[in-house]
mmCIF file of C-alpha atoms and ligand atoms in Angstrom:
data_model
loop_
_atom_site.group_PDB
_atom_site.id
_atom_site.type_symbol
_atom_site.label_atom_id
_atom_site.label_comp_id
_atom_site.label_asym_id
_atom_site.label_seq_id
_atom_site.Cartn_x
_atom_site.Cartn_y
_atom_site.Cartn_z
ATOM 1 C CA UNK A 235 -49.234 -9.854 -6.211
ATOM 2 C CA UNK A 236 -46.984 -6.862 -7.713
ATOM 3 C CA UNK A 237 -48.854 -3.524 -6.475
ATOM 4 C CA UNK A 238 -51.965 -2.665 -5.340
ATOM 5 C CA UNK A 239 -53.913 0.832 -4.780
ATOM 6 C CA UNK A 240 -55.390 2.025 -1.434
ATOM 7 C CA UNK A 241 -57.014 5.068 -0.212
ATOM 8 C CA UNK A 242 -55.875 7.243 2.727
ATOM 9 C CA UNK A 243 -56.598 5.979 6.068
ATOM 10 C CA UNK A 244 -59.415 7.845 6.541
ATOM 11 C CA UNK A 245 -60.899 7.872 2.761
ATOM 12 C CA UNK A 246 -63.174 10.887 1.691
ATOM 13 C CA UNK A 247 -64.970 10.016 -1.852
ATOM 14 C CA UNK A 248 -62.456 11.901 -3.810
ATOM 15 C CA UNK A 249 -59.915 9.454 -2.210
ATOM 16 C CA UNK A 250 -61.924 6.042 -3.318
ATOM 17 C CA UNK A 251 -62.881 7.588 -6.887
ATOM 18 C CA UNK A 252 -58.397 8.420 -7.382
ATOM 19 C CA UNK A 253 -57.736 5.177 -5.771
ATOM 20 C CA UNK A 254 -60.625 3.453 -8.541
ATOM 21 C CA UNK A 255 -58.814 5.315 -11.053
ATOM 22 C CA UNK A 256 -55.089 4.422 -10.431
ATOM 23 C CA UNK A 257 -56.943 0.962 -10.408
ATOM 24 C CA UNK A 258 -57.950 0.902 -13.703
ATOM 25 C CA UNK A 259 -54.699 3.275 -15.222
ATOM 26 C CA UNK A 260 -52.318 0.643 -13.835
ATOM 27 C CA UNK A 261 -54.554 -2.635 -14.121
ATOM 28 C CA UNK A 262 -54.011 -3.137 -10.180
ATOM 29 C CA UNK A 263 -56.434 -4.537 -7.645
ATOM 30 C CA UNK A 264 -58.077 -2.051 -5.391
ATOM 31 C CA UNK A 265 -58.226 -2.813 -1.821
ATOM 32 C CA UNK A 266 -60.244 -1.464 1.071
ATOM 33 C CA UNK A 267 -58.053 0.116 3.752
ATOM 34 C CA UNK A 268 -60.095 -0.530 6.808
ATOM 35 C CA UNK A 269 -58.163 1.593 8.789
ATOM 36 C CA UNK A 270 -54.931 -0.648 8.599
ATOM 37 C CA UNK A 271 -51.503 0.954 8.527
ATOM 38 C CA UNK A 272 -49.015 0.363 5.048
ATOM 39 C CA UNK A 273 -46.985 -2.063 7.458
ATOM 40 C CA UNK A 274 -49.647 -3.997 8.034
ATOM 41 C CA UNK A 275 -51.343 -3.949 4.351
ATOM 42 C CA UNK A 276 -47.667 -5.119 3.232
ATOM 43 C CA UNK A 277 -47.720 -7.841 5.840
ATOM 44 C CA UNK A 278 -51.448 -9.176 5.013
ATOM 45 C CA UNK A 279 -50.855 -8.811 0.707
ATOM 46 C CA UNK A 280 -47.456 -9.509 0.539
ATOM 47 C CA UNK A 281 -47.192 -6.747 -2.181
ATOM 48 C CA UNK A 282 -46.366 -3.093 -2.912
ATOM 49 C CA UNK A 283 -48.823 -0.933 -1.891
ATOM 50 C CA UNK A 284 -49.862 2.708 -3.622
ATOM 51 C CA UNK A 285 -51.718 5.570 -1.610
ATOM 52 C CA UNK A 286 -54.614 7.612 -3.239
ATOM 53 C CA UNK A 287 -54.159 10.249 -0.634
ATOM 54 C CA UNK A 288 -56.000 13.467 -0.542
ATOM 55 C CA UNK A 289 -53.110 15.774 -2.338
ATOM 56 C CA UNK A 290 -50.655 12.964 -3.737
ATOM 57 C CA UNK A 291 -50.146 9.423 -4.851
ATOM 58 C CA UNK A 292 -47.636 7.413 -2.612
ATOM 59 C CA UNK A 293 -45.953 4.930 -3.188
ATOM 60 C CA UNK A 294 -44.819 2.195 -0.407
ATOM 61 C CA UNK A 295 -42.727 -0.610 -1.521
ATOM 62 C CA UNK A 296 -42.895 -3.370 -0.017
ATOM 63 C CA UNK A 297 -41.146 -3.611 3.869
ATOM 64 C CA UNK A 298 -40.822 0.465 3.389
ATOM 65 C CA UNK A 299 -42.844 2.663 5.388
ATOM 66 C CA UNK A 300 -41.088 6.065 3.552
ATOM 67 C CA UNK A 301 -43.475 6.825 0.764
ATOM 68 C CA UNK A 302 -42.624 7.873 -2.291
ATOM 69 C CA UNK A 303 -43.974 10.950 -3.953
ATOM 70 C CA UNK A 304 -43.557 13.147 -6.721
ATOM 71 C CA UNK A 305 -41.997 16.544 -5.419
ATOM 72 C CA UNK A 306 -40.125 19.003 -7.623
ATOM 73 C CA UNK A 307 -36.501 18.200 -5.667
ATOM 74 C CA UNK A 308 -33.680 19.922 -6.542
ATOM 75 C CA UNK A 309 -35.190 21.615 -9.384
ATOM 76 C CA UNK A 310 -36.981 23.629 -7.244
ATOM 77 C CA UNK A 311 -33.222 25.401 -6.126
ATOM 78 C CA UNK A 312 -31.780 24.872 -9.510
ATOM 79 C CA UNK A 313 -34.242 26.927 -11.073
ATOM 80 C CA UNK A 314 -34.164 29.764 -8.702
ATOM 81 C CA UNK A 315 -30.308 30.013 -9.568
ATOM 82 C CA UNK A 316 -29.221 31.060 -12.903
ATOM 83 C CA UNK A 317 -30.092 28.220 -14.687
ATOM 84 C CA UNK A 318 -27.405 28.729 -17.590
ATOM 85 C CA UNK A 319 -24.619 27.896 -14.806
ATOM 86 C CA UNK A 320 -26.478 24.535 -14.034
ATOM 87 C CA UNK A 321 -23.703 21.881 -14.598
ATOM 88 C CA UNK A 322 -26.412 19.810 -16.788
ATOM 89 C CA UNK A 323 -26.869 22.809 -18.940
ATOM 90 C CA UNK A 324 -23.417 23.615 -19.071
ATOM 91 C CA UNK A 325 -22.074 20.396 -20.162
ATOM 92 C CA UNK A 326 -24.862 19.304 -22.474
ATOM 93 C CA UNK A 327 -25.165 22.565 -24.828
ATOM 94 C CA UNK A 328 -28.966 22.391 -24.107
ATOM 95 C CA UNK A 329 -30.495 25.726 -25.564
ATOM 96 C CA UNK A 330 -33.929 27.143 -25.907
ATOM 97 C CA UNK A 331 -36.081 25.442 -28.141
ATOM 98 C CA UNK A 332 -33.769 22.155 -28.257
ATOM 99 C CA UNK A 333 -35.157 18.471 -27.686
ATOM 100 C CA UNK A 334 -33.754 16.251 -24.676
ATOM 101 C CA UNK A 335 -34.248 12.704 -23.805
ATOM 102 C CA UNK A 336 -34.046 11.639 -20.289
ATOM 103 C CA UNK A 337 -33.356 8.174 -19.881
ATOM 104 C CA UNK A 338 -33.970 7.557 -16.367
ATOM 105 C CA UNK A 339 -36.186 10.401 -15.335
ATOM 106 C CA UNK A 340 -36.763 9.029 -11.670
ATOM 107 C CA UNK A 341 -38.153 12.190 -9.751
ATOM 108 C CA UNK A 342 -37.582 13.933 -12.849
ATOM 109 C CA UNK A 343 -35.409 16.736 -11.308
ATOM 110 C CA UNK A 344 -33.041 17.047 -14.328
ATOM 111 C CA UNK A 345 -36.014 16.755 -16.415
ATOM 112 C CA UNK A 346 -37.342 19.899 -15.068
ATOM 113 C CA UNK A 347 -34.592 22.476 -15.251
ATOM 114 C CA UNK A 348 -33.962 20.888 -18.827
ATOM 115 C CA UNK A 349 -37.882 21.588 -19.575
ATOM 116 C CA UNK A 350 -37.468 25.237 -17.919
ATOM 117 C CA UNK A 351 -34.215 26.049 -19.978
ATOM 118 C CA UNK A 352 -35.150 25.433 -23.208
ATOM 119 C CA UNK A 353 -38.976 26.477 -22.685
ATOM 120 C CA UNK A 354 -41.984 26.624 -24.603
ATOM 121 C CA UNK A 355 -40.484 25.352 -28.187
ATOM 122 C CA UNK A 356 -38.474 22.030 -26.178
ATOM 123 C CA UNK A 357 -39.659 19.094 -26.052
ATOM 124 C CA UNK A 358 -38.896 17.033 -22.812
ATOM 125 C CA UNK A 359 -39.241 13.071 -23.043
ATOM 126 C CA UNK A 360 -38.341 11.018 -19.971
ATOM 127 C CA UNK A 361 -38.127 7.266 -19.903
ATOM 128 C CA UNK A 362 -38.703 5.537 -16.796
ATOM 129 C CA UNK A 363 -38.201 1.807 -16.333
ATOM 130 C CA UNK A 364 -39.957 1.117 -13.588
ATOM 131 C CA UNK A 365 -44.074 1.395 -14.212
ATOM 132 C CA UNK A 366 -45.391 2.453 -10.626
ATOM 133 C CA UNK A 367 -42.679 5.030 -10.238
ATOM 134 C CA UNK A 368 -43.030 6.165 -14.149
ATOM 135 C CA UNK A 369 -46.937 6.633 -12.904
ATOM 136 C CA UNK A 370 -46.262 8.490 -9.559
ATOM 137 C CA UNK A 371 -44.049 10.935 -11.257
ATOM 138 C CA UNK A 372 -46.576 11.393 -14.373
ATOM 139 C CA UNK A 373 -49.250 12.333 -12.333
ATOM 140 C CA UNK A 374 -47.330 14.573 -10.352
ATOM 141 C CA UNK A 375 -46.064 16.576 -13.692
ATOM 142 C CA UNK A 376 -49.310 16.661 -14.348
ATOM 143 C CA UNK A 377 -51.090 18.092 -11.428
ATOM 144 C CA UNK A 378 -48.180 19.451 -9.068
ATOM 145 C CA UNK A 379 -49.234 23.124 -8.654
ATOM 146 C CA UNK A 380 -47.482 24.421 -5.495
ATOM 147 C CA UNK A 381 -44.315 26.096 -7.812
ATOM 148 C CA UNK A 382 -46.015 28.305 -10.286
ATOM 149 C CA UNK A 383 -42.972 29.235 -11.898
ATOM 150 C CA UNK A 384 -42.245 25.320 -12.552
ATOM 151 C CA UNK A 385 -45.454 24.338 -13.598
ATOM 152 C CA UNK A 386 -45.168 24.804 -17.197
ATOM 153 C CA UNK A 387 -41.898 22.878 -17.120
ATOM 154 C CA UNK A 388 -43.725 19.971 -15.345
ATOM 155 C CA UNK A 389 -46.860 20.041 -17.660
ATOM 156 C CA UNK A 390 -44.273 19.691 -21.139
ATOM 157 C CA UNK A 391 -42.414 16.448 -19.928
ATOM 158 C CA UNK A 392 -43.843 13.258 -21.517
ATOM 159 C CA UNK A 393 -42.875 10.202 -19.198
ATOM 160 C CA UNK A 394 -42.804 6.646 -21.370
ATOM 161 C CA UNK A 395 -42.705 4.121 -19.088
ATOM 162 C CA UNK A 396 -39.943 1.891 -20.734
ATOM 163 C CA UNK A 397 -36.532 1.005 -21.284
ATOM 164 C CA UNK A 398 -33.905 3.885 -22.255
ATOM 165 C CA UNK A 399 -32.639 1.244 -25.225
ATOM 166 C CA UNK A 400 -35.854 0.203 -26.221
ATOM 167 C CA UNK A 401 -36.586 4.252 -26.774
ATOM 168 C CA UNK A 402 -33.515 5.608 -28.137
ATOM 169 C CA UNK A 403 -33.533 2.336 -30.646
ATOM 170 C CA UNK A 404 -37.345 3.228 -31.992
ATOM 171 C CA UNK A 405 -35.793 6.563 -33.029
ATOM 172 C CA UNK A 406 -34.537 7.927 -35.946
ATOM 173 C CA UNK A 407 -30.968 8.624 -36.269
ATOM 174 C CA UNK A 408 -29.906 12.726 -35.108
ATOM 175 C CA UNK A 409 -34.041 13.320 -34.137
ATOM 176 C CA UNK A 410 -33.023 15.335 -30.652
ATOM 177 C CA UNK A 411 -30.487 17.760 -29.454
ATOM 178 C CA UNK A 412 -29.525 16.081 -26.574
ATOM 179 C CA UNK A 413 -29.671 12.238 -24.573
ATOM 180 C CA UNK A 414 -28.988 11.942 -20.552
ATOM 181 C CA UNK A 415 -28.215 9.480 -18.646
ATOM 182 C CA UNK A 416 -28.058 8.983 -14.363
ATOM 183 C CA UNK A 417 -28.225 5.484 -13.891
ATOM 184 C CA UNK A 418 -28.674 4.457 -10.656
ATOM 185 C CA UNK A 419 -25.244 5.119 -8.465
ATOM 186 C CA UNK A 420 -23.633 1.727 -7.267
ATOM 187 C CA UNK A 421 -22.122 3.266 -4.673
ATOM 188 C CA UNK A 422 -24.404 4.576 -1.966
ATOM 189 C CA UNK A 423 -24.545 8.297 -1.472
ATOM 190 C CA UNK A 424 -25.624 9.353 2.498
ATOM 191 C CA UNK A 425 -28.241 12.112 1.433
ATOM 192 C CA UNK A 426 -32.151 13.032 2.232
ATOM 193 C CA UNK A 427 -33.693 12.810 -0.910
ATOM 194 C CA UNK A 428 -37.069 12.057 -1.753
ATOM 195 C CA UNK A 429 -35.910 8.841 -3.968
ATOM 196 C CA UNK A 430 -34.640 7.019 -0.609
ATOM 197 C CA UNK A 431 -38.021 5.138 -0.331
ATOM 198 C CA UNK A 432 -37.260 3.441 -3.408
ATOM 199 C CA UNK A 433 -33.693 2.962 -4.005
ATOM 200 C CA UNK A 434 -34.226 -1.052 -3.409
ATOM 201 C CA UNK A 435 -36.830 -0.650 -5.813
ATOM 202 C CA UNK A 436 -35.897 1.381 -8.588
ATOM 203 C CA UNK A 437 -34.203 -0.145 -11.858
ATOM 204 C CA UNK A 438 -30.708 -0.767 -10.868
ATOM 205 C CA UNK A 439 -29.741 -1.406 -14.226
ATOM 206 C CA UNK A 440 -25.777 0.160 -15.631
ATOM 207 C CA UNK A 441 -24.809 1.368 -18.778
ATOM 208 C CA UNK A 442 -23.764 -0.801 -21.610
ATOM 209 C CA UNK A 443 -22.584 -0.518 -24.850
ATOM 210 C CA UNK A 444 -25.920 -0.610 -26.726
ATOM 211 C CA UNK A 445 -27.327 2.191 -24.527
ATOM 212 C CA UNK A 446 -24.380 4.647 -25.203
ATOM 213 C CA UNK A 447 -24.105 3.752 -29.089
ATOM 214 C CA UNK A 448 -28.314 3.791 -29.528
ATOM 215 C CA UNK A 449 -28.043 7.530 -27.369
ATOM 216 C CA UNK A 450 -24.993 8.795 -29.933
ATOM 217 C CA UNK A 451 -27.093 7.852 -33.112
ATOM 218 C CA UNK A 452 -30.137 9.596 -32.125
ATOM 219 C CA UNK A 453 -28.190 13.182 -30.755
ATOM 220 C CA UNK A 454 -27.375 15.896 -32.719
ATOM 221 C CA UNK A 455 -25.552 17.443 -29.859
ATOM 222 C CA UNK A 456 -24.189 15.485 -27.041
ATOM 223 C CA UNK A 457 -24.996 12.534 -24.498
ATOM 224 C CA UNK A 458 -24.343 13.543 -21.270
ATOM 225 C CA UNK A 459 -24.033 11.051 -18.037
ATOM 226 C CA UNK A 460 -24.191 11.612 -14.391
ATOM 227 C CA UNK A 461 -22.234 9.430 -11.941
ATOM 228 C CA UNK A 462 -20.229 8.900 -9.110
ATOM 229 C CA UNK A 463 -17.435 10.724 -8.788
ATOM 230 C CA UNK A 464 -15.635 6.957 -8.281
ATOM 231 C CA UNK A 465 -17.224 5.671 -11.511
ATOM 232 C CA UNK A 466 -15.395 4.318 -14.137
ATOM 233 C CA UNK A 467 -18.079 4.541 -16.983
ATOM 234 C CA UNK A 468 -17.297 7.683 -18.175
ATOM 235 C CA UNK A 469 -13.302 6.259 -19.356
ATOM 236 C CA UNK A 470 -15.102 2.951 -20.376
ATOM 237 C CA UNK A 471 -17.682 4.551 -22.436
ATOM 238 C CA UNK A 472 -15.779 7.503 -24.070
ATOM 239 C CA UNK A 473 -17.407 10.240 -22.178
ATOM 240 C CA UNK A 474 -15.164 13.459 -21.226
ATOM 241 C CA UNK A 475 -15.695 14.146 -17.617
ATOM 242 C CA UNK A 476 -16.297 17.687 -16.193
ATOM 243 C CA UNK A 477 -14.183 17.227 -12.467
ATOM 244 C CA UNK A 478 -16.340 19.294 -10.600
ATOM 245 C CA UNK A 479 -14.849 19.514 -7.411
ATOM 246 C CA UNK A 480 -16.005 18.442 -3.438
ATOM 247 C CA UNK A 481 -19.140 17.179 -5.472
ATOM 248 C CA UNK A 482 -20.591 13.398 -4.926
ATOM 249 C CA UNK A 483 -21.232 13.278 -8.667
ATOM 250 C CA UNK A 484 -19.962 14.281 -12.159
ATOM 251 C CA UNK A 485 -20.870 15.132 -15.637
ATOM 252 C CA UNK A 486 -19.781 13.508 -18.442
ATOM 253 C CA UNK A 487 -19.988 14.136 -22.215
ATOM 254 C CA UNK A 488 -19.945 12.755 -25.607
ATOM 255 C CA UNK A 489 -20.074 15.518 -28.158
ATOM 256 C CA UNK A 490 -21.652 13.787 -31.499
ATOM 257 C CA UNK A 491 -21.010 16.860 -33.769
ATOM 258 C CA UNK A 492 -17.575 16.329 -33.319
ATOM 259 C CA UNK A 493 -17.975 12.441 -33.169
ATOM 260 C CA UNK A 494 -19.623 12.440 -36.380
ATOM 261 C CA UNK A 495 -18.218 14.716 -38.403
ATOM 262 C CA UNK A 496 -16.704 13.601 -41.490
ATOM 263 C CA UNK A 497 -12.733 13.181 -40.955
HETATM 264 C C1 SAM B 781 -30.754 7.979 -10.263
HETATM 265 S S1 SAM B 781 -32.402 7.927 -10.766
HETATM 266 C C2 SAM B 781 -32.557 9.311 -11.819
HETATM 267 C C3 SAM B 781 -32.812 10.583 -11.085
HETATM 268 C C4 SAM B 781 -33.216 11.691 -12.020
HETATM 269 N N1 SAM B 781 -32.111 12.127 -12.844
HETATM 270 C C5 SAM B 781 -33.816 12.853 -11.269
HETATM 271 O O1 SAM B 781 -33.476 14.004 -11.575
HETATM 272 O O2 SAM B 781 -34.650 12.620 -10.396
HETATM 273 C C6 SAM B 781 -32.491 6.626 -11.913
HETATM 274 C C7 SAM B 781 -33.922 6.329 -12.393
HETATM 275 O O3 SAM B 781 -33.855 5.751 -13.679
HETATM 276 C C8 SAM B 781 -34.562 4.546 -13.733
HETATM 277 N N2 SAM B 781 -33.785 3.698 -14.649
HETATM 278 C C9 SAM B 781 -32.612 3.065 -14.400
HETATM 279 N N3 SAM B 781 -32.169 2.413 -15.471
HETATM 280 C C10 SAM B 781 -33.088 2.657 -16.460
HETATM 281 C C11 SAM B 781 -33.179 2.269 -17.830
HETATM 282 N N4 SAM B 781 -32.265 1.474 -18.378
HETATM 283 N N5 SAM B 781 -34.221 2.722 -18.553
HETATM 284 C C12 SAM B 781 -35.164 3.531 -17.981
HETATM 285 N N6 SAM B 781 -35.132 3.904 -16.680
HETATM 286 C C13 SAM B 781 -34.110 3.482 -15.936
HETATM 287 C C14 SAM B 781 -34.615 4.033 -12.302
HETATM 288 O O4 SAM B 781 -35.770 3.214 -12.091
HETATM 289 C C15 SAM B 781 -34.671 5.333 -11.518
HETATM 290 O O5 SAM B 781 -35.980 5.775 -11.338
#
C-alpha cells in the first residue's frame, strides 16, 4: 500500500471530514486511528502514512516519526531582508511582473520570495515530483495564514505535481522569464530544516541533459541552479557559477539572451 490518510490522535469532526477529503483528493484509503501512534500505524500497514491534524497535513513516511509539513522556511527571513539582494534574485534577473518555473518546488521556499519579488503581475509555477509532498505543500500555499505579509505570495504559486522535463517539454519555446532548478544535494548537508523528514523520500533524481536543454528553450532570461558547493553540474552543464563564499550551496546561471542571440 503507497500512502494512506489518518486523523489526529484524538479526531474532532473537522479532523475525519479533512482526513475524508485528502481521501478522495489523493485516491488513498482512509483509516481509523484508534488511538495508535504513526510508529505503530507504519508497522501494522506497512505504508506511508498522512495526518489530517487540526491546523496542518503531515506527512510520515514510512519508518519516520518527523512529520512533514508545509511551513514558509527560509522565506520567511528572506523576505524580511531586502529581497533584491537575495542571491536567487540576484543571479536570475527575476523582476516584477516576470514568470518563473520552479522545477523542484519541495517546501517551496524559493518559490515564495520569487512569488513576493515579482508580485501581483508574476506568475509562479512549481513542479513537484513527488505526489504526497506536491499535495502537502499545495494545501499549505493555500491555507497557510500565520505570515500575512507572505500570504499573497503563497496563494499565486500553482504546484503541478509532475516531472520538471515532462513540464518544461509541454511548453512553448521563450513562454517564461525564468527556469530553476535545486535538485536534491548528493552530498548530505548537517542542517534543521523542515525537509529532513523526507529526504529518503523525496525525488532524488540529478540533472541531465534533456532537463537543462528543455529549461533553455522555454526561458527568455536565464536558468538558474542551486547546488553544492562540491558539485560539478554547473561546469558539466554550462552554467556560470556565482562563488558565494563560507556558503553550503551556490548559484549557477545560464543566460539565454545571450545564448540565443543571433551570432
Ligand atoms: C532540494 S528540494 C527543493 C527545495 C526547494 N527549492 C525549496 O525552496 O524548498 C528538491 C525537491 O524537488 C523534487 N524533485 C527532484 N527532482 C525533481 C524533478 N526532476 N522534477 C520535479 N521535482 C523534482 C524533490 O522531490 C524535492 O521535493
Amino acid at each position: 500500500m503507497k500512502s494512506v490518510v489518518t486523523t489526529a490522535y484524538r479526531p474532532t469532526d473537522g479532523s475525519r471530514k479533512k482526513a475524508e477529503e485528502v481521501s478522495s483528493e489523493l485516491a488513498i484509503p482512509f483509516i481509523e486511528r484508534n488511538k495508535r501512534s504513526v510508529e505503530k500505524l507504519h508497522e501494522v500497514l506497512g505504508s506511508d502514512v498522512l495526518v489530517a491534524a487540526k491546523e496542518r497535513l503531515e506527512f510520515y513516511p514510512l519508518g519516520i516519526s518527523e512529520p512533514f509539513f508545509f511551513h514558509p522556511n527560509s522565506s520567511a527571513f528572506r523576505t524580511k531582508r531586502l529581497i533584491a539582494n537575495d542571491p536567487l534574485i540576484e543571479v536570475s534577473g527575476l523582476q516584477a511582473g516576470d514568470s518563473f518555473v520552479d522545477c523542484t518546488l519541495g517546501m517551496a521556499s524559493d518559490s515564495i520570495v520569487a512569488s513576493q519579488w515579482i508580485g501581483e503581475e508574476g506568475i509562479v509555477v512549481g513542479c513537484e515530483a513527488h505526489e504526497t509532498i506536491a499535495y502537502v505543500i499545495k494545501k499549505g500555499l493555500a491555507l497557510y495564514d500565520k505570515m500575512p505579509h507572505l500570504i499573497d505570495a503563497m496563494r499565486r504559486i500553482q504546484v503541478i505535481h509532475t516531472k520538471a522535463v515532462d513540464y518544461l517539454t509541454s511548453q512553448p519555446d521563450d513562454s517564461v522569464d525564468v527556469v530553476y532548478m535545486d535538485p536534491m544535494f548528493t552530498e548530505e548537508i548537517v542542517e534543521a530544516s523542515n525537509f529532513v523528514p523526507i529526504r529518503a523520500t523525496a525525488n532524488t533524481s540529478q540533472l541531465t541533459d534533456a532537463w537543462v536543454e528543455q529549461a533553455i528553450r522555454i526561458a527568455r532570461k536565464s536558468v538558474v541552479l542551486k547546488a553544492h558547493f562540491r558539485s560539478t553540474d554547473f561546469e558539466k552543464f554550462g552554467f556560470q557559477r556565482r562563488i558565494r563564499p563560507n556558503t553550503k550551496f551556490h548559484y549557477g546561471v545560464i543566460n539565454c539572451q545571450q545564448q540565443k542571440a543571433p551570432e
